[in-house]
PDB file of C-alpha atoms in Angstrom:
ATOM      1  CA  UNK A 853      77.886  12.739  17.827  1.00  0.00           C
ATOM      2  CA  UNK A 854      77.213   9.025  17.616  1.00  0.00           C
ATOM      3  CA  UNK A 855      75.190   9.200  20.814  1.00  0.00           C
ATOM      4  CA  UNK A 856      73.145  12.064  19.385  1.00  0.00           C
ATOM      5  CA  UNK A 857      72.453  10.070  16.230  1.00  0.00           C
ATOM      6  CA  UNK A 858      71.425   7.037  18.291  1.00  0.00           C
ATOM      7  CA  UNK A 859      69.161   9.174  20.435  1.00  0.00           C
ATOM      8  CA  UNK A 860      67.494  10.590  17.322  1.00  0.00           C
ATOM      9  CA  UNK A 861      67.070   7.113  15.818  1.00  0.00           C
ATOM     10  CA  UNK A 862      65.499   5.787  19.007  1.00  0.00           C
ATOM     11  CA  UNK A 863      63.246   8.843  19.184  1.00  0.00           C
ATOM     12  CA  UNK A 864      62.033   8.328  15.592  1.00  0.00           C
ATOM     13  CA  UNK A 865      61.299   4.641  16.277  1.00  0.00           C
ATOM     14  CA  UNK A 866      59.358   5.498  19.403  1.00  0.00           C
ATOM     15  CA  UNK A 867      57.410   8.165  17.522  1.00  0.00           C
ATOM     16  CA  UNK A 868      56.615   5.727  14.697  1.00  0.00           C
ATOM     17  CA  UNK A 869      55.484   3.092  17.181  1.00  0.00           C
ATOM     18  CA  UNK A 870      53.288   5.629  18.934  1.00  0.00           C
ATOM     19  CA  UNK A 871      51.709   6.675  15.624  1.00  0.00           C
ATOM     20  CA  UNK A 872      51.088   3.048  14.707  1.00  0.00           C
ATOM     21  CA  UNK A 873      49.499   2.452  18.108  1.00  0.00           C
ATOM     22  CA  UNK A 874      47.276   5.493  17.664  1.00  0.00           C
ATOM     23  CA  UNK A 875      46.270   4.299  14.219  1.00  0.00           C
ATOM     24  CA  UNK A 876      45.423   0.845  15.531  1.00  0.00           C
ATOM     25  CA  UNK A 877      43.440   2.312  18.396  1.00  0.00           C
ATOM     26  CA  UNK A 878      41.641   4.556  15.922  1.00  0.00           C
ATOM     27  CA  UNK A 879      40.838   1.562  13.699  1.00  0.00           C
ATOM     28  CA  UNK A 880      39.558  -0.411  16.656  1.00  0.00           C
ATOM     29  CA  UNK A 881      37.358   2.476  17.763  1.00  0.00           C
ATOM     30  CA  UNK A 882      35.935   2.824  14.249  1.00  0.00           C
ATOM     31  CA  UNK A 883      35.219  -0.896  14.139  1.00  0.00           C
ATOM     32  CA  UNK A 884      33.458  -0.794  17.487  1.00  0.00           C
ATOM     33  CA  UNK A 885      31.492   2.251  16.418  1.00  0.00           C
ATOM     34  CA  UNK A 886      30.389   0.568  13.195  1.00  0.00           C
ATOM     35  CA  UNK A 887      29.319  -2.636  14.908  1.00  0.00           C
ATOM     36  CA  UNK A 888      27.447  -0.707  17.564  1.00  0.00           C
ATOM     37  CA  UNK A 889      25.105   0.842  14.980  1.00  0.00           C
ATOM     38  CA  UNK A 890      21.877  -1.120  15.366  1.00  0.00           C
ATOM     39  CA  UNK A 891      19.741  -2.290  12.482  1.00  0.00           C
ATOM     40  CA  UNK A 892      16.365  -0.585  11.972  1.00  0.00           C
ATOM     41  CA  UNK A 893      13.590  -1.857  14.194  1.00  0.00           C
ATOM     42  CA  UNK A 894      11.605  -4.663  12.629  1.00  0.00           C
ATOM     43  CA  UNK A 895       8.284  -4.130  10.923  1.00  0.00           C
ATOM     44  CA  UNK A 896       5.177  -5.073  12.928  1.00  0.00           C
ATOM     45  CA  UNK A 897       1.774  -6.481  12.000  1.00  0.00           C
ATOM     46  CA  UNK A 898      -0.988  -5.674  14.491  1.00  0.00           C
ATOM     47  CA  UNK A 899      -4.571  -6.892  14.774  1.00  0.00           C
ATOM     48  CA  UNK A 900      -6.813  -4.049  15.962  1.00  0.00           C
ATOM     49  CA  UNK A 901     -10.270  -4.868  17.411  1.00  0.00           C
ATOM     50  CA  UNK A 902     -13.315  -2.746  16.630  1.00  0.00           C
ATOM     51  CA  UNK A 903     -17.101  -2.896  16.576  1.00  0.00           C
ATOM     52  CA  UNK A 904     -18.534  -2.589  13.082  1.00  0.00           C
ATOM     53  CA  UNK A 905     -21.002   0.241  12.578  1.00  0.00           C
ATOM     54  CA  UNK A 906     -22.781  -1.908   9.988  1.00  0.00           C
ATOM     55  CA  UNK A 907     -24.000  -4.724  12.231  1.00  0.00           C
ATOM     56  CA  UNK A 908     -22.393  -4.217  15.682  1.00  0.00           C
ATOM     57  CA  UNK A 909     -20.249  -7.335  15.277  1.00  0.00           C
ATOM     58  CA  UNK A 910     -16.813  -7.606  16.886  1.00  0.00           C
ATOM     59  CA  UNK A 911     -14.151  -7.648  14.204  1.00  0.00           C
ATOM     60  CA  UNK A 912     -10.472  -6.894  13.675  1.00  0.00           C
ATOM     61  CA  UNK A 913      -8.368  -5.259  10.981  1.00  0.00           C
ATOM     62  CA  UNK A 914      -4.636  -5.266  10.277  1.00  0.00           C
ATOM     63  CA  UNK A 915      -2.204  -2.401  10.794  1.00  0.00           C
ATOM     64  CA  UNK A 916       1.329  -2.664   9.440  1.00  0.00           C
ATOM     65  CA  UNK A 917       4.014  -0.533  11.092  1.00  0.00           C
ATOM     66  CA  UNK A 918       7.037  -0.169   8.808  1.00  0.00           C
ATOM     67  CA  UNK A 919      10.645  -1.045   9.403  1.00  0.00           C
ATOM     68  CA  UNK A 920      12.244   1.654  11.560  1.00  0.00           C
ATOM     69  CA  UNK A 921       8.958   2.908  13.017  1.00  0.00           C
ATOM     70  CA  UNK A 922      10.141   2.380  16.619  1.00  0.00           C
ATOM     71  CA  UNK A 923      13.511   4.076  16.120  1.00  0.00           C
ATOM     72  CA  UNK A 924      12.574   7.741  15.876  1.00  0.00           C
ATOM     73  CA  UNK A 925       9.788   9.020  18.143  1.00  0.00           C
ATOM     74  CA  UNK A 926       9.800  12.351  16.293  1.00  0.00           C
ATOM     75  CA  UNK A 927       9.129  10.938  12.820  1.00  0.00           C
ATOM     76  CA  UNK A 928       5.627  10.870  11.325  1.00  0.00           C
ATOM     77  CA  UNK A 929       4.816   8.262   8.686  1.00  0.00           C
ATOM     78  CA  UNK A 930       2.592   8.262   5.587  1.00  0.00           C
ATOM     79  CA  UNK A 931      -0.613   6.235   5.837  1.00  0.00           C
ATOM     80  CA  UNK A 932      -2.072   3.908   3.222  1.00  0.00           C
ATOM     81  CA  UNK A 933      -5.642   2.621   3.441  1.00  0.00           C
ATOM     82  CA  UNK A 934      -5.959  -0.519   1.308  1.00  0.00           C
ATOM     83  CA  UNK A 935      -9.290  -2.010   0.211  1.00  0.00           C
ATOM     84  CA  UNK A 936      -9.099  -5.626  -0.957  1.00  0.00           C
ATOM     85  CA  UNK A 937     -11.045  -7.370  -3.704  1.00  0.00           C
ATOM     86  CA  UNK A 938     -14.216  -9.449  -3.595  1.00  0.00           C
ATOM     87  CA  UNK A 939     -12.415 -12.735  -2.958  1.00  0.00           C
ATOM     88  CA  UNK A 940     -10.810 -11.615   0.303  1.00  0.00           C
ATOM     89  CA  UNK A 941     -13.984 -10.894   2.272  1.00  0.00           C
ATOM     90  CA  UNK A 942     -14.458 -12.568   5.627  1.00  0.00           C
ATOM     91  CA  UNK A 943     -15.531 -12.508   9.250  1.00  0.00           C
ATOM     92  CA  UNK A 944     -12.791 -10.088  10.337  1.00  0.00           C
ATOM     93  CA  UNK A 945     -11.455 -12.681  12.795  1.00  0.00           C
ATOM     94  CA  UNK A 946     -10.457 -16.209  11.767  1.00  0.00           C
ATOM     95  CA  UNK A 947     -10.560 -15.223   8.080  1.00  0.00           C
ATOM     96  CA  UNK A 948      -8.711 -11.920   8.420  1.00  0.00           C
ATOM     97  CA  UNK A 949      -5.491 -13.250   6.882  1.00  0.00           C
ATOM     98  CA  UNK A 950      -7.206 -13.389   3.483  1.00  0.00           C
ATOM     99  CA  UNK A 951      -6.566  -9.644   3.178  1.00  0.00           C
ATOM    100  CA  UNK A 952      -2.853 -10.424   2.810  1.00  0.00           C
ATOM    101  CA  UNK A 953      -3.379 -12.500  -0.336  1.00  0.00           C
ATOM    102  CA  UNK A 954      -2.705  -9.532  -2.637  1.00  0.00           C
ATOM    103  CA  UNK A 955      -1.775  -5.874  -2.551  1.00  0.00           C
ATOM    104  CA  UNK A 956       0.545  -3.656  -0.489  1.00  0.00           C
ATOM    105  CA  UNK A 957       0.330  -5.775   2.667  1.00  0.00           C
ATOM    106  CA  UNK A 958       1.310  -8.880   0.706  1.00  0.00           C
ATOM    107  CA  UNK A 959       4.313  -6.992  -0.641  1.00  0.00           C
ATOM    108  CA  UNK A 960       5.315  -5.500   2.717  1.00  0.00           C
ATOM    109  CA  UNK A 961       4.692  -8.437   5.063  1.00  0.00           C
ATOM    110  CA  UNK A 962       4.964 -11.561   2.907  1.00  0.00           C
ATOM    111  CA  UNK A 963       7.503 -10.392   0.324  1.00  0.00           C
ATOM    112  CA  UNK A 964       9.291  -8.153   2.877  1.00  0.00           C
ATOM    113  CA  UNK A 965       9.462  -5.068   0.712  1.00  0.00           C
ATOM    114  CA  UNK A 966      10.393  -2.241   3.127  1.00  0.00           C
ATOM    115  CA  UNK A 967       7.426  -0.038   2.249  1.00  0.00           C
ATOM    116  CA  UNK A 968       7.601   3.235   4.239  1.00  0.00           C
ATOM    117  CA  UNK A 969       3.895   3.416   5.101  1.00  0.00           C
ATOM    118  CA  UNK A 970       1.589   2.662   7.981  1.00  0.00           C
ATOM    119  CA  UNK A 971      -0.793   0.338   6.123  1.00  0.00           C
ATOM    120  CA  UNK A 972      -4.399  -0.088   7.276  1.00  0.00           C
ATOM    121  CA  UNK A 973      -6.016  -3.213   5.845  1.00  0.00           C
ATOM    122  CA  UNK A 974      -9.645  -3.943   6.820  1.00  0.00           C
ATOM    123  CA  UNK A 975     -11.792  -6.880   5.708  1.00  0.00           C
ATOM    124  CA  UNK A 976     -15.149  -6.388   4.032  1.00  0.00           C
ATOM    125  CA  UNK A 977     -18.102  -8.352   5.421  1.00  0.00           C
ATOM    126  CA  UNK A 978     -19.160 -11.564   3.723  1.00  0.00           C
ATOM    127  CA  UNK A 979     -22.894 -10.744   3.630  1.00  0.00           C
ATOM    128  CA  UNK A 980     -24.555 -13.765   1.921  1.00  0.00           C
ATOM    129  CA  UNK A 981     -21.625 -14.642  -0.332  1.00  0.00           C
ATOM    130  CA  UNK A 982     -20.529 -17.610   1.773  1.00  0.00           C
ATOM    131  CA  UNK A 983     -23.541 -19.510   0.449  1.00  0.00           C
ATOM    132  CA  UNK A 984     -24.393 -17.565  -2.702  1.00  0.00           C
ATOM    133  CA  UNK A 985     -21.043 -16.191  -3.801  1.00  0.00           C
ATOM    134  CA  UNK A 986     -18.773 -17.179  -6.677  1.00  0.00           C
ATOM    135  CA  UNK A 987     -16.681 -20.354  -6.619  1.00  0.00           C
ATOM    136  CA  UNK A 988     -13.466 -18.456  -5.927  1.00  0.00           C
ATOM    137  CA  UNK A 989     -14.920 -17.544  -2.520  1.00  0.00           C
ATOM    138  CA  UNK A 990     -16.548 -20.905  -1.799  1.00  0.00           C
ATOM    139  CA  UNK A 991     -13.434 -22.901  -2.680  1.00  0.00           C
ATOM    140  CA  UNK A 992     -10.774 -20.806  -0.961  1.00  0.00           C
ATOM    141  CA  UNK A 993      -8.866 -22.036   2.101  1.00  0.00           C
ATOM    142  CA  UNK A 994      -6.509 -20.373   4.550  1.00  0.00           C
ATOM    143  CA  UNK A 995      -4.012 -23.167   3.897  1.00  0.00           C
ATOM    144  CA  UNK A 996      -3.468 -21.847   0.384  1.00  0.00           C
ATOM    145  CA  UNK A 997      -2.581 -18.333   1.505  1.00  0.00           C
ATOM    146  CA  UNK A 998       1.025 -17.160   1.135  1.00  0.00           C
ATOM    147  CA  UNK A 999       2.825 -17.163   4.483  1.00  0.00           C
ATOM    148  CA  UNK A1000       5.597 -14.954   5.809  1.00  0.00           C
ATOM    149  CA  UNK A1001       8.796 -17.004   6.174  1.00  0.00           C
ATOM    150  CA  UNK A1002      11.367 -16.591   8.926  1.00  0.00           C
ATOM    151  CA  UNK A1003      14.100 -16.586   6.289  1.00  0.00           C
ATOM    152  CA  UNK A1004      13.585 -15.410   2.733  1.00  0.00           C
ATOM    153  CA  UNK A1005      10.261 -14.979   0.969  1.00  0.00           C
ATOM    154  CA  UNK A1006       7.827 -17.443  -0.631  1.00  0.00           C
ATOM    155  CA  UNK A1007       7.578 -17.891  -4.367  1.00  0.00           C
ATOM    156  CA  UNK A1008       5.013 -15.612  -5.960  1.00  0.00           C
ATOM    157  CA  UNK A1009       1.809 -17.251  -7.159  1.00  0.00           C
ATOM    158  CA  UNK A1010       0.941 -17.847 -10.813  1.00  0.00           C
ATOM    159  CA  UNK A1011      -0.732 -15.179 -12.917  1.00  0.00           C
ATOM    160  CA  UNK A1012      -4.334 -15.499 -14.076  1.00  0.00           C
ATOM    161  CA  UNK A1013      -4.995 -17.115 -17.445  1.00  0.00           C
ATOM    162  CA  UNK A1014      -5.211 -14.491 -20.175  1.00  0.00           C
ATOM    163  CA  UNK A1015      -8.569 -15.213 -21.713  1.00  0.00           C
ATOM    164  CA  UNK A1016      -8.270 -13.681 -25.153  1.00  0.00           C
ATOM    165  CA  UNK A1017      -6.578 -11.233 -27.486  1.00  0.00           C
ATOM    166  CA  UNK A1018      -5.833  -7.598 -26.683  1.00  0.00           C
ATOM    167  CA  UNK A1019      -8.436  -5.347 -28.304  1.00  0.00           C
ATOM    168  CA  UNK A1020      -9.405  -1.689 -28.167  1.00  0.00           C
ATOM    169  CA  UNK A1021     -13.055  -0.999 -27.362  1.00  0.00           C
ATOM    170  CA  UNK A1022     -15.321   2.080 -27.370  1.00  0.00           C
ATOM    171  CA  UNK A1023     -16.526   3.817 -24.238  1.00  0.00           C
ATOM    172  CA  UNK A1024     -19.519   2.256 -22.491  1.00  0.00           C
ATOM    173  CA  UNK A1025     -22.826   4.056 -21.928  1.00  0.00           C
ATOM    174  CA  UNK A1026     -22.901   4.679 -18.166  1.00  0.00           C
ATOM    175  CA  UNK A1027     -26.380   6.206 -17.956  1.00  0.00           C
ATOM    176  CA  UNK A1028     -27.928   2.979 -16.638  1.00  0.00           C
ATOM    177  CA  UNK A1029     -24.944   1.745 -14.630  1.00  0.00           C
ATOM    178  CA  UNK A1030     -25.103   1.940 -10.834  1.00  0.00           C
ATOM    179  CA  UNK A1031     -22.631   4.208  -9.038  1.00  0.00           C
ATOM    180  CA  UNK A1032     -21.555   1.453  -6.611  1.00  0.00           C
ATOM    181  CA  UNK A1033     -21.342  -2.333  -6.703  1.00  0.00           C
ATOM    182  CA  UNK A1034     -23.694  -4.535  -4.656  1.00  0.00           C
ATOM    183  CA  UNK A1035     -22.697  -4.991  -0.995  1.00  0.00           C
ATOM    184  CA  UNK A1036     -19.445  -3.101  -1.499  1.00  0.00           C
ATOM    185  CA  UNK A1037     -17.116  -0.961   0.589  1.00  0.00           C
ATOM    186  CA  UNK A1038     -19.684   1.844   0.748  1.00  0.00           C
ATOM    187  CA  UNK A1039     -21.554  -0.283   3.309  1.00  0.00           C
ATOM    188  CA  UNK A1040     -18.702   0.103   5.808  1.00  0.00           C
ATOM    189  CA  UNK A1041     -17.831   3.740   5.102  1.00  0.00           C
ATOM    190  CA  UNK A1042     -18.025   4.693   8.795  1.00  0.00           C
ATOM    191  CA  UNK A1043     -15.806   1.768   9.791  1.00  0.00           C
ATOM    192  CA  UNK A1044     -13.112   2.955   7.388  1.00  0.00           C
ATOM    193  CA  UNK A1045     -13.276   6.501   8.729  1.00  0.00           C
ATOM    194  CA  UNK A1046     -12.986   5.131  12.261  1.00  0.00           C
ATOM    195  CA  UNK A1047      -9.879   3.152  11.335  1.00  0.00           C
ATOM    196  CA  UNK A1048      -8.197   6.242   9.928  1.00  0.00           C
ATOM    197  CA  UNK A1049      -9.118   8.213  13.052  1.00  0.00           C
ATOM    198  CA  UNK A1050      -7.723   5.441  15.262  1.00  0.00           C
ATOM    199  CA  UNK A1051      -4.448   5.450  13.323  1.00  0.00           C
ATOM    200  CA  UNK A1052      -4.057   9.218  13.682  1.00  0.00           C
ATOM    201  CA  UNK A1053      -4.798   8.991  17.409  1.00  0.00           C
ATOM    202  CA  UNK A1054      -2.528   6.044  18.214  1.00  0.00           C
ATOM    203  CA  UNK A1055       0.371   6.078  15.766  1.00  0.00           C
ATOM    204  CA  UNK A1056       2.794   8.680  14.455  1.00  0.00           C
ATOM    205  CA  UNK A1057       0.988   9.491  11.229  1.00  0.00           C
ATOM    206  CA  UNK A1058       1.488  12.261   8.714  1.00  0.00           C
ATOM    207  CA  UNK A1059      -2.056  13.508   8.081  1.00  0.00           C
ATOM    208  CA  UNK A1060      -0.913  15.345   4.951  1.00  0.00           C
ATOM    209  CA  UNK A1061       0.143  12.050   3.358  1.00  0.00           C
ATOM    210  CA  UNK A1062      -2.807   9.686   3.547  1.00  0.00           C
ATOM    211  CA  UNK A1063      -3.225   7.539   0.440  1.00  0.00           C
ATOM    212  CA  UNK A1064      -6.120   5.381  -0.690  1.00  0.00           C
ATOM    213  CA  UNK A1065      -5.830   2.378  -2.981  1.00  0.00           C
ATOM    214  CA  UNK A1066      -7.735  -0.815  -3.647  1.00  0.00           C
ATOM    215  CA  UNK A1067      -8.019  -3.608  -6.173  1.00  0.00           C
ATOM    216  CA  UNK A1068     -11.089  -4.842  -8.050  1.00  0.00           C
ATOM    217  CA  UNK A1069     -13.990  -4.393  -5.583  1.00  0.00           C
ATOM    218  CA  UNK A1070     -11.563  -2.296  -3.571  1.00  0.00           C
ATOM    219  CA  UNK A1071     -10.865  -0.175  -6.649  1.00  0.00           C
ATOM    220  CA  UNK A1072     -14.549   0.708  -6.825  1.00  0.00           C
ATOM    221  CA  UNK A1073     -14.446   1.387  -3.088  1.00  0.00           C
ATOM    222  CA  UNK A1074     -11.484   3.693  -3.603  1.00  0.00           C
ATOM    223  CA  UNK A1075     -13.459   5.867  -6.009  1.00  0.00           C
ATOM    224  CA  UNK A1076     -16.428   5.935  -3.637  1.00  0.00           C
ATOM    225  CA  UNK A1077     -14.444   6.909  -0.528  1.00  0.00           C
ATOM    226  CA  UNK A1078     -12.460   9.554  -2.411  1.00  0.00           C
ATOM    227  CA  UNK A1079     -15.680  11.081  -3.719  1.00  0.00           C
ATOM    228  CA  UNK A1080     -17.353  11.150  -0.308  1.00  0.00           C
ATOM    229  CA  UNK A1081     -14.285  12.306   1.669  1.00  0.00           C
ATOM    230  CA  UNK A1082     -11.965  14.059  -0.792  1.00  0.00           C
ATOM    231  CA  UNK A1083     -10.391  16.228   1.905  1.00  0.00           C
ATOM    232  CA  UNK A1084      -8.744  13.197   3.521  1.00  0.00           C
ATOM    233  CA  UNK A1085      -6.568  11.830   0.745  1.00  0.00           C
ATOM    234  CA  UNK A1086      -3.349  13.133  -0.775  1.00  0.00           C
ATOM    235  CA  UNK A1087      -3.627  10.721  -3.728  1.00  0.00           C
ATOM    236  CA  UNK A1088      -5.691   7.715  -4.814  1.00  0.00           C
ATOM    237  CA  UNK A1089      -4.877   4.681  -6.947  1.00  0.00           C
ATOM    238  CA  UNK A1090      -7.829   2.485  -7.960  1.00  0.00           C
ATOM    239  CA  UNK A1091      -6.610  -0.778  -9.513  1.00  0.00           C
ATOM    240  CA  UNK A1092      -8.839  -2.704 -11.966  1.00  0.00           C
ATOM    241  CA  UNK A1093     -11.922  -0.925 -10.650  1.00  0.00           C
ATOM    242  CA  UNK A1094     -13.497   1.975 -12.555  1.00  0.00           C
ATOM    243  CA  UNK A1095     -15.160   5.082 -11.173  1.00  0.00           C
ATOM    244  CA  UNK A1096     -18.648   6.207 -12.150  1.00  0.00           C
ATOM    245  CA  UNK A1097     -18.862   9.702 -13.719  1.00  0.00           C
ATOM    246  CA  UNK A1098     -21.332  10.777 -11.026  1.00  0.00           C
ATOM    247  CA  UNK A1099     -18.606  10.365  -8.379  1.00  0.00           C
ATOM    248  CA  UNK A1100     -16.075  12.626 -10.061  1.00  0.00           C
ATOM    249  CA  UNK A1101     -17.094  16.199  -9.135  1.00  0.00           C
ATOM    250  CA  UNK A1102     -15.692  16.219  -5.543  1.00  0.00           C
ATOM    251  CA  UNK A1103     -12.480  14.535  -6.711  1.00  0.00           C
ATOM    252  CA  UNK A1104     -12.014  17.148  -9.427  1.00  0.00           C
ATOM    253  CA  UNK A1105     -12.879  20.008  -7.080  1.00  0.00           C
ATOM    254  CA  UNK A1106     -10.216  18.904  -4.594  1.00  0.00           C
ATOM    255  CA  UNK A1107      -7.802  18.013  -7.402  1.00  0.00           C
ATOM    256  CA  UNK A1108      -6.866  14.690  -5.837  1.00  0.00           C
ATOM    257  CA  UNK A1109      -4.039  13.126  -7.865  1.00  0.00           C
ATOM    258  CA  UNK A1110      -5.341   9.930  -9.476  1.00  0.00           C
ATOM    259  CA  UNK A1111      -3.547   6.943 -10.933  1.00  0.00           C
ATOM    260  CA  UNK A1112      -6.064   4.545 -12.457  1.00  0.00           C
ATOM    261  CA  UNK A1113      -5.035   1.049 -13.550  1.00  0.00           C
ATOM    262  CA  UNK A1114      -6.844  -1.329 -15.886  1.00  0.00           C
ATOM    263  CA  UNK A1115      -6.004  -4.524 -17.781  1.00  0.00           C
ATOM    264  CA  UNK A1116      -6.593  -5.205 -21.463  1.00  0.00           C
ATOM    265  CA  UNK A1117      -7.387  -8.887 -20.975  1.00  0.00           C
ATOM    266  CA  UNK A1118      -9.593  -8.350 -17.938  1.00  0.00           C
ATOM    267  CA  UNK A1119     -12.925 -10.045 -18.592  1.00  0.00           C
ATOM    268  CA  UNK A1120     -14.218  -9.342 -15.085  1.00  0.00           C
ATOM    269  CA  UNK A1121     -13.967  -5.533 -15.160  1.00  0.00           C
ATOM    270  CA  UNK A1122     -14.058  -4.506 -18.808  1.00  0.00           C
ATOM    271  CA  UNK A1123     -11.937  -1.660 -20.106  1.00  0.00           C
ATOM    272  CA  UNK A1124     -14.778   0.233 -21.802  1.00  0.00           C
ATOM    273  CA  UNK A1125     -16.221   1.199 -18.408  1.00  0.00           C
ATOM    274  CA  UNK A1126     -13.111   3.116 -17.339  1.00  0.00           C
ATOM    275  CA  UNK A1127     -13.235   5.911 -19.895  1.00  0.00           C
ATOM    276  CA  UNK A1128     -16.403   7.757 -18.896  1.00  0.00           C
ATOM    277  CA  UNK A1129     -15.267   8.622 -15.372  1.00  0.00           C
ATOM    278  CA  UNK A1130     -11.771   9.631 -16.453  1.00  0.00           C
ATOM    279  CA  UNK A1131     -13.153  11.759 -19.268  1.00  0.00           C
ATOM    280  CA  UNK A1132     -15.487  13.390 -16.756  1.00  0.00           C
ATOM    281  CA  UNK A1133     -12.498  14.399 -14.611  1.00  0.00           C
ATOM    282  CA  UNK A1134     -10.881  15.995 -17.638  1.00  0.00           C
ATOM    283  CA  UNK A1135     -14.127  17.757 -18.531  1.00  0.00           C
ATOM    284  CA  UNK A1136     -14.216  19.182 -14.989  1.00  0.00           C
ATOM    285  CA  UNK A1137     -10.712  20.591 -15.397  1.00  0.00           C
ATOM    286  CA  UNK A1138      -8.795  17.999 -13.376  1.00  0.00           C
ATOM    287  CA  UNK A1139      -5.534  17.313 -15.174  1.00  0.00           C
ATOM    288  CA  UNK A1140      -3.543  15.443 -12.507  1.00  0.00           C
ATOM    289  CA  UNK A1141      -4.810  12.067 -13.655  1.00  0.00           C
ATOM    290  CA  UNK A1142      -2.867   9.063 -14.934  1.00  0.00           C
ATOM    291  CA  UNK A1143      -4.441   6.098 -16.693  1.00  0.00           C
ATOM    292  CA  UNK A1144      -2.327   2.989 -17.162  1.00  0.00           C
ATOM    293  CA  UNK A1145      -3.833   0.075 -19.067  1.00  0.00           C
ATOM    294  CA  UNK A1146      -1.738  -3.062 -18.809  1.00  0.00           C
ATOM    295  CA  UNK A1147      -2.919  -4.267 -22.189  1.00  0.00           C
ATOM    296  CA  UNK A1148      -1.180  -7.633 -21.865  1.00  0.00           C
ATOM    297  CA  UNK A1149      -2.568  -8.452 -18.398  1.00  0.00           C
ATOM    298  CA  UNK A1150      -5.656 -10.203 -17.053  1.00  0.00           C
ATOM    299  CA  UNK A1151      -7.720  -9.089 -14.035  1.00  0.00           C
ATOM    300  CA  UNK A1152      -4.792  -9.647 -11.665  1.00  0.00           C
ATOM    301  CA  UNK A1153      -2.794  -6.755 -13.104  1.00  0.00           C
ATOM    302  CA  UNK A1154      -2.586  -5.692  -9.455  1.00  0.00           C
ATOM    303  CA  UNK A1155       0.319  -8.132  -9.044  1.00  0.00           C
ATOM    304  CA  UNK A1156       2.437  -5.995 -11.339  1.00  0.00           C
ATOM    305  CA  UNK A1157       1.145  -2.709  -9.941  1.00  0.00           C
ATOM    306  CA  UNK A1158       1.755  -3.370  -6.249  1.00  0.00           C
ATOM    307  CA  UNK A1159       5.219  -4.865  -6.665  1.00  0.00           C
ATOM    308  CA  UNK A1160       6.411  -1.791  -8.581  1.00  0.00           C
ATOM    309  CA  UNK A1161       8.590   0.740  -6.772  1.00  0.00           C
ATOM    310  CA  UNK A1162       7.308   3.433  -9.147  1.00  0.00           C
ATOM    311  CA  UNK A1163       3.818   3.029  -7.706  1.00  0.00           C
ATOM    312  CA  UNK A1164       4.883   3.803  -4.133  1.00  0.00           C
ATOM    313  CA  UNK A1165       7.251   6.568  -5.233  1.00  0.00           C
ATOM    314  CA  UNK A1166       4.367   8.241  -7.078  1.00  0.00           C
ATOM    315  CA  UNK A1167       2.173   8.176  -3.975  1.00  0.00           C
ATOM    316  CA  UNK A1168       4.900   9.738  -1.853  1.00  0.00           C
ATOM    317  CA  UNK A1169       5.260  12.638  -4.283  1.00  0.00           C
ATOM    318  CA  UNK A1170       1.901  14.011  -3.117  1.00  0.00           C
ATOM    319  CA  UNK A1171       0.840  15.859   0.026  1.00  0.00           C
ATOM    320  CA  UNK A1172      -2.440  17.536   0.870  1.00  0.00           C
ATOM    321  CA  UNK A1173      -0.753  20.914   1.375  1.00  0.00           C
ATOM    322  CA  UNK A1174       0.361  20.886  -2.268  1.00  0.00           C
ATOM    323  CA  UNK A1175      -3.168  20.604  -3.618  1.00  0.00           C
ATOM    324  CA  UNK A1176      -5.571  23.444  -4.253  1.00  0.00           C
ATOM    325  CA  UNK A1177      -8.310  23.541  -1.678  1.00  0.00           C
TER     326      UNK A1177
END
């Protein structure tokens, strides 16, 4: 009887030890499995050469491939075409980094926001503004540009001075206002189309989710490109750049979702010029239009817009297949 009891006791101890061993082995396997999971592939910033259709010069533009792009060869990614402002023009070569001063590429590459877009960022030609342009172009230097850091992110730059009080103003008379700005993005329309075509041919893009946005001069360019090629874009977001009423019919016909941004203390692009185009869209029956006026902000309201998660989430809500054609 005693021997039987001893045998049972030994058996139970052996069984317990075996279970503990199995548990430890299981824990070790789980640990190995967890550590073997690799981090997403790093984001990439590419310089793509092209010949400009405007003047046959050799230039480059930037393409940002998002974090995780290299991990899944079956996944297609949304595309964002970004048009910069007047102060970021350049030769498309040694001055190309100016396009990262503001906007989505600044947020994605410099501030390391993991934006889930393939971002195309061209540079508008200088034309004669190197000699005859405003001081903010003449006095700029590459040394003052924000730089991507190996560890962490740089401090964000200061906001523009707010030049005066917030005030409501009546709608401007647009009958004698030109549809486009002088030497603007409309001059390189074919270049922009070529960049989109190159992206679709060479990267895993989702053609139903192509978005167009731009700030200041690029905001005006956004309205122009959307009007001329409304079938291409799932949504547009012009920032501190208004759209002329004469550009609105194709946008309304294709019911492109619009999110327009303005600034109440913007003395470069005045608020009264925004209303006519937006009212024209409403008159044409287009109701998928947002208008956000950052009443407290100066011309650089784009800083707030492009750092906002809501902005990118709104873009991703829209696909071409969801819109009436």
